[in-house]
Amino acid sequence: MRKICVVGVGYVGLVTGTCFADLGHQVICVDVDETKIARLRQGIMPIYEPGLEEMVRRNAQANRLDFTTSYEEGLAEAEFAFIAVGTPQGSGGEADLQYVRSAAERIAQAMVQPLIIVNKSTVPIGTGDWVADIVRRHQKQPMEFWVVSNPEFLREGSAISDFMYPDRIVLGSLDAEAAAQVAQLYLSLRAPIMITDLRTAEMIKYASNAFLATRISFINEISSICEALGADVKEVAIGMGYDKRIGPHFLDAGIGYGGSCFPKDVQALAHMAAVHGCHPQLLRAVMDINRDQRRQVVHKLRELLGTLDEKVIGILGLAFKPNTDDMRESPAIEVIHLLQSEGAIIRAYDPVAMVNADIYLHDVTLCQDVYKVAEGADALVIITDWNEFKHLSLSKIKEAMRRPIMVDGRNIYDPQVMRNLGFVYRGVGRGYSD
Ligand SMILES: NC(=O)c1ccc[n+]([C@@H]2O[C@H](COP(=O)([O-])OP(=O)(O)OC[C@H]3O[C@@H](n4cnc5c(N)ncnc54)[C@H](O)[C@@H]3O)[C@@H](O)[C@H]2O)c1
């Protein structure tokens, strides 16, 4: 059993802390958000993540997991401090490191014994060295510490199983012994552990996210060509995916990637590259295609409805992907804003993300289910591929709508089936011909 302090209880920090506690370690999580901490102490989750609430309660009851706003309390006995604060996009496309800076300063001021500081936040290449410098400058008295990079690869919606069954653990440090100590924390997961230098570990995270985003933009570009030439991109992706060199994952054409990671990470990598004299043309194309993909939805609606002014558009799904309430950079936001700018009236439903709708949207009627969204709608748009959208009573929906138009941004439905039911249906790259 090791003593761990996790700084930041967002999607990554809370899952990391809770899972380490579940593995038997003694964990205390620190956050500057007093409301979040107070609620967590009462067992109330700040986010929706399947399985998390039960795991937090169980480990808190077993006294392996605690929450505080005090760095002093969090670091009193800690051997490890994991930094898991946000690194949002800055105004110029760079990663905004203000929260990492503040966490590093406060760790330095509060540490009372030698400490391994582990960067779990996604941070630009070179941040590990920068954090070490900050800690050195802000310590009250010189005390030994080591910085290790341990980028996180979990996905919201399946974060707990991603933590418990990772494809790999990446550790980067200039000190082999510090990296080995962090590796010990993960040993029971029996996952491959790769130990490398700090900068390489930081780069592995960005390169991985950029590659996954590239696959999505690649298949989206293929989808546009399919649409123009009458091929079905869903079948194309299946045919490609059987090739072991290609594989089936991240080849779903649709409305494009969103969320709190891919958009900002691709942007930050392109920014880093440009600042250092490189020409990140592939990354730029990936971002351009992704932006166009969202606009295509609006274009299709305009084409089908003539004008969007005063048209009632029903939006199915607000979260950037299923099984999360996270709306950061969700395609829903841009699509709704574009529709509203052309005068459309928006009704929407999401199984869990509606709690966050007020932060990003205005003048949207939130409905209690899909069928209420459909009432009087001129068109429906599927934005998030929640399971519950895959088995709808389509005849009931058609009856409730003013016009039976569906733009399926996730290719959930079969174009032929939809046509047979009397819908005017547009998927993404499905080679339709009506
Ligand atoms: N969300 C994901 O799916 C995911 C996956 C892999 C990696 N990441 C990376 O992990 C990092 C965290 O992402 P997230 O989605 O969990 O962020 P988040 O915004 O959900 O949570 C960040 C938390 O840090 C807290 N915080 C900010 N400054 C603080 C400080 N000085 N001291 C203590 N707490 C502080 C905030 O109050 C908040 O609770 C980011 O770098 C992100 O890119 C995220």
PDB file of N, CA and C in Angstrom, residues 384-417:
ATOM      1  N   THR A 384     -25.305  12.184 -31.117  1.00  0.00           N
ATOM      2  CA  THR A 384     -24.553  11.278 -30.240  1.00  0.00           C
ATOM      3  C   THR A 384     -25.108   9.865 -30.402  1.00  0.00           C
ATOM      4  N   ASP A 385     -24.232   8.870 -30.523  1.00  0.00           N
ATOM      5  CA  ASP A 385     -24.751   7.510 -30.732  1.00  0.00           C
ATOM      6  C   ASP A 385     -25.014   6.773 -29.413  1.00  0.00           C
ATOM      7  N   TRP A 386     -25.875   7.367 -28.604  1.00  0.00           N
ATOM      8  CA  TRP A 386     -26.347   6.682 -27.402  1.00  0.00           C
ATOM      9  C   TRP A 386     -27.079   5.409 -27.815  1.00  0.00           C
ATOM     10  N   ASN A 387     -26.919   4.352 -27.023  1.00  0.00           N
ATOM     11  CA  ASN A 387     -27.627   3.099 -27.333  1.00  0.00           C
ATOM     12  C   ASN A 387     -29.119   3.302 -27.457  1.00  0.00           C
ATOM     13  N   GLU A 388     -29.686   4.149 -26.594  1.00  0.00           N
ATOM     14  CA  GLU A 388     -31.152   4.281 -26.614  1.00  0.00           C
ATOM     15  C   GLU A 388     -31.667   4.908 -27.908  1.00  0.00           C
ATOM     16  N   PHE A 389     -30.773   5.511 -28.698  1.00  0.00           N
ATOM     17  CA  PHE A 389     -31.214   6.052 -29.992  1.00  0.00           C
ATOM     18  C   PHE A 389     -31.217   4.978 -31.081  1.00  0.00           C
ATOM     19  N   LYS A 390     -30.682   3.802 -30.748  1.00  0.00           N
ATOM     20  CA  LYS A 390     -30.548   2.763 -31.774  1.00  0.00           C
ATOM     21  C   LYS A 390     -31.799   1.894 -31.893  1.00  0.00           C
ATOM     22  N   HIS A 391     -32.692   2.001 -30.897  1.00  0.00           N
ATOM     23  CA  HIS A 391     -33.876   1.135 -30.907  1.00  0.00           C
ATOM     24  C   HIS A 391     -35.127   1.968 -30.657  1.00  0.00           C
ATOM     25  N   LEU A 392     -35.323   2.954 -31.485  1.00  0.00           N
ATOM     26  CA  LEU A 392     -36.472   3.845 -31.306  1.00  0.00           C
ATOM     27  C   LEU A 392     -37.684   3.303 -32.046  1.00  0.00           C
ATOM     28  N   SER A 393     -38.860   3.702 -31.593  1.00  0.00           N
ATOM     29  CA  SER A 393     -40.070   3.385 -32.354  1.00  0.00           C
ATOM     30  C   SER A 393     -40.174   4.434 -33.472  1.00  0.00           C
ATOM     31  N   LEU A 394     -39.677   4.056 -34.629  1.00  0.00           N
ATOM     32  CA  LEU A 394     -39.563   5.039 -35.713  1.00  0.00           C
ATOM     33  C   LEU A 394     -40.924   5.462 -36.246  1.00  0.00           C
ATOM     34  N   SER A 395     -41.898   4.542 -36.185  1.00  0.00           N
ATOM     35  CA  SER A 395     -43.229   4.923 -36.681  1.00  0.00           C
ATOM     36  C   SER A 395     -43.843   5.981 -35.755  1.00  0.00           C
ATOM     37  N   LYS A 396     -43.617   5.810 -34.433  1.00  0.00           N
ATOM     38  CA  LYS A 396     -44.127   6.799 -33.473  1.00  0.00           C
ATOM     39  C   LYS A 396     -43.462   8.158 -33.715  1.00  0.00           C
ATOM     40  N   ILE A 397     -42.183   8.109 -34.001  1.00  0.00           N
ATOM     41  CA  ILE A 397     -41.440   9.353 -34.252  1.00  0.00           C
ATOM     42  C   ILE A 397     -41.968  10.036 -35.521  1.00  0.00           C
ATOM     43  N   LYS A 398     -42.153   9.227 -36.545  1.00  0.00           N
ATOM     44  CA  LYS A 398     -42.601   9.794 -37.833  1.00  0.00           C
ATOM     45  C   LYS A 398     -43.976  10.464 -37.673  1.00  0.00           C
ATOM     46  N   GLU A 399     -44.825   9.782 -36.911  1.00  0.00           N
ATOM     47  CA  GLU A 399     -46.170  10.323 -36.677  1.00  0.00           C
ATOM     48  C   GLU A 399     -46.124  11.679 -35.960  1.00  0.00           C
ATOM     49  N   ALA A 400     -45.159  11.801 -35.023  1.00  0.00           N
ATOM     50  CA  ALA A 400     -45.089  13.033 -34.224  1.00  0.00           C
ATOM     51  C   ALA A 400     -44.492  14.206 -35.007  1.00  0.00           C
ATOM     52  N   MET A 401     -43.714  13.902 -36.036  1.00  0.00           N
ATOM     53  CA  MET A 401     -42.990  14.977 -36.747  1.00  0.00           C
ATOM     54  C   MET A 401     -43.880  15.686 -37.766  1.00  0.00           C
ATOM     55  N   ARG A 402     -43.488  16.938 -38.052  1.00  0.00           N
ATOM     56  CA  ARG A 402     -44.211  17.652 -39.096  1.00  0.00           C
ATOM     57  C   ARG A 402     -43.761  17.124 -40.469  1.00  0.00           C
ATOM     58  N   ARG A 403     -42.462  16.881 -40.596  1.00  0.00           N
ATOM     59  CA  ARG A 403     -41.920  16.268 -41.820  1.00  0.00           C
ATOM     60  C   ARG A 403     -40.976  15.146 -41.403  1.00  0.00           C
ATOM     61  N   PRO A 404     -41.010  14.033 -42.115  1.00  0.00           N
ATOM     62  CA  PRO A 404     -40.179  12.886 -41.683  1.00  0.00           C
ATOM     63  C   PRO A 404     -38.757  12.947 -42.217  1.00  0.00           C
ATOM     64  N   ILE A 405     -38.018  13.955 -41.754  1.00  0.00           N
ATOM     65  CA  ILE A 405     -36.637  14.107 -42.233  1.00  0.00           C
ATOM     66  C   ILE A 405     -35.674  13.747 -41.108  1.00  0.00           C
ATOM     67  N   MET A 406     -34.732  12.878 -41.400  1.00  0.00           N
ATOM     68  CA  MET A 406     -33.721  12.545 -40.385  1.00  0.00           C
ATOM     69  C   MET A 406     -32.318  12.656 -40.974  1.00  0.00           C
ATOM     70  N   VAL A 407     -31.482  13.464 -40.293  1.00  0.00           N
ATOM     71  CA  VAL A 407     -30.063  13.535 -40.652  1.00  0.00           C
ATOM     72  C   VAL A 407     -29.313  12.799 -39.540  1.00  0.00           C
ATOM     73  N   ASP A 408     -28.717  11.686 -39.920  1.00  0.00           N
ATOM     74  CA  ASP A 408     -28.121  10.785 -38.935  1.00  0.00           C
ATOM     75  C   ASP A 408     -26.607  10.991 -38.922  1.00  0.00           C
ATOM     76  N   GLY A 409     -26.160  11.814 -37.996  1.00  0.00           N
ATOM     77  CA  GLY A 409     -24.738  12.166 -37.931  1.00  0.00           C
ATOM     78  C   GLY A 409     -23.850  11.042 -37.433  1.00  0.00           C
ATOM     79  N   ARG A 410     -24.445   9.916 -37.042  1.00  0.00           N
ATOM     80  CA  ARG A 410     -23.638   8.791 -36.537  1.00  0.00           C
ATOM     81  C   ARG A 410     -23.885   7.503 -37.300  1.00  0.00           C
ATOM     82  N   ASN A 411     -24.604   7.595 -38.400  1.00  0.00           N
ATOM     83  CA  ASN A 411     -24.882   6.407 -39.218  1.00  0.00           C
ATOM     84  C   ASN A 411     -25.437   5.233 -38.401  1.00  0.00           C
ATOM     85  N   ILE A 412     -26.366   5.558 -37.513  1.00  0.00           N
ATOM     86  CA  ILE A 412     -26.977   4.513 -36.674  1.00  0.00           C
ATOM     87  C   ILE A 412     -27.931   3.659 -37.507  1.00  0.00           C
ATOM     88  N   TYR A 413     -28.671   4.317 -38.407  1.00  0.00           N
ATOM     89  CA  TYR A 413     -29.755   3.613 -39.105  1.00  0.00           C
ATOM     90  C   TYR A 413     -29.382   3.205 -40.519  1.00  0.00           C
ATOM     91  N   ASP A 414     -30.132   2.222 -41.020  1.00  0.00           N
ATOM     92  CA  ASP A 414     -29.910   1.722 -42.371  1.00  0.00           C
ATOM     93  C   ASP A 414     -30.711   2.591 -43.353  1.00  0.00           C
ATOM     94  N   PRO A 415     -30.053   3.154 -44.350  1.00  0.00           N
ATOM     95  CA  PRO A 415     -30.757   4.079 -45.254  1.00  0.00           C
ATOM     96  C   PRO A 415     -31.975   3.433 -45.921  1.00  0.00           C
ATOM     97  N   GLN A 416     -31.837   2.176 -46.335  1.00  0.00           N
ATOM     98  CA  GLN A 416     -32.939   1.516 -47.036  1.00  0.00           C
ATOM     99  C   GLN A 416     -34.137   1.321 -46.116  1.00  0.00           C
ATOM    100  N   VAL A 417     -33.865   0.866 -44.886  1.00  0.00           N
ATOM    101  CA  VAL A 417     -34.941   0.666 -43.901  1.00  0.00           C
ATOM    102  C   VAL A 417     -35.665   1.991 -43.655  1.00  0.00           C
TER     103      VAL A 417
END
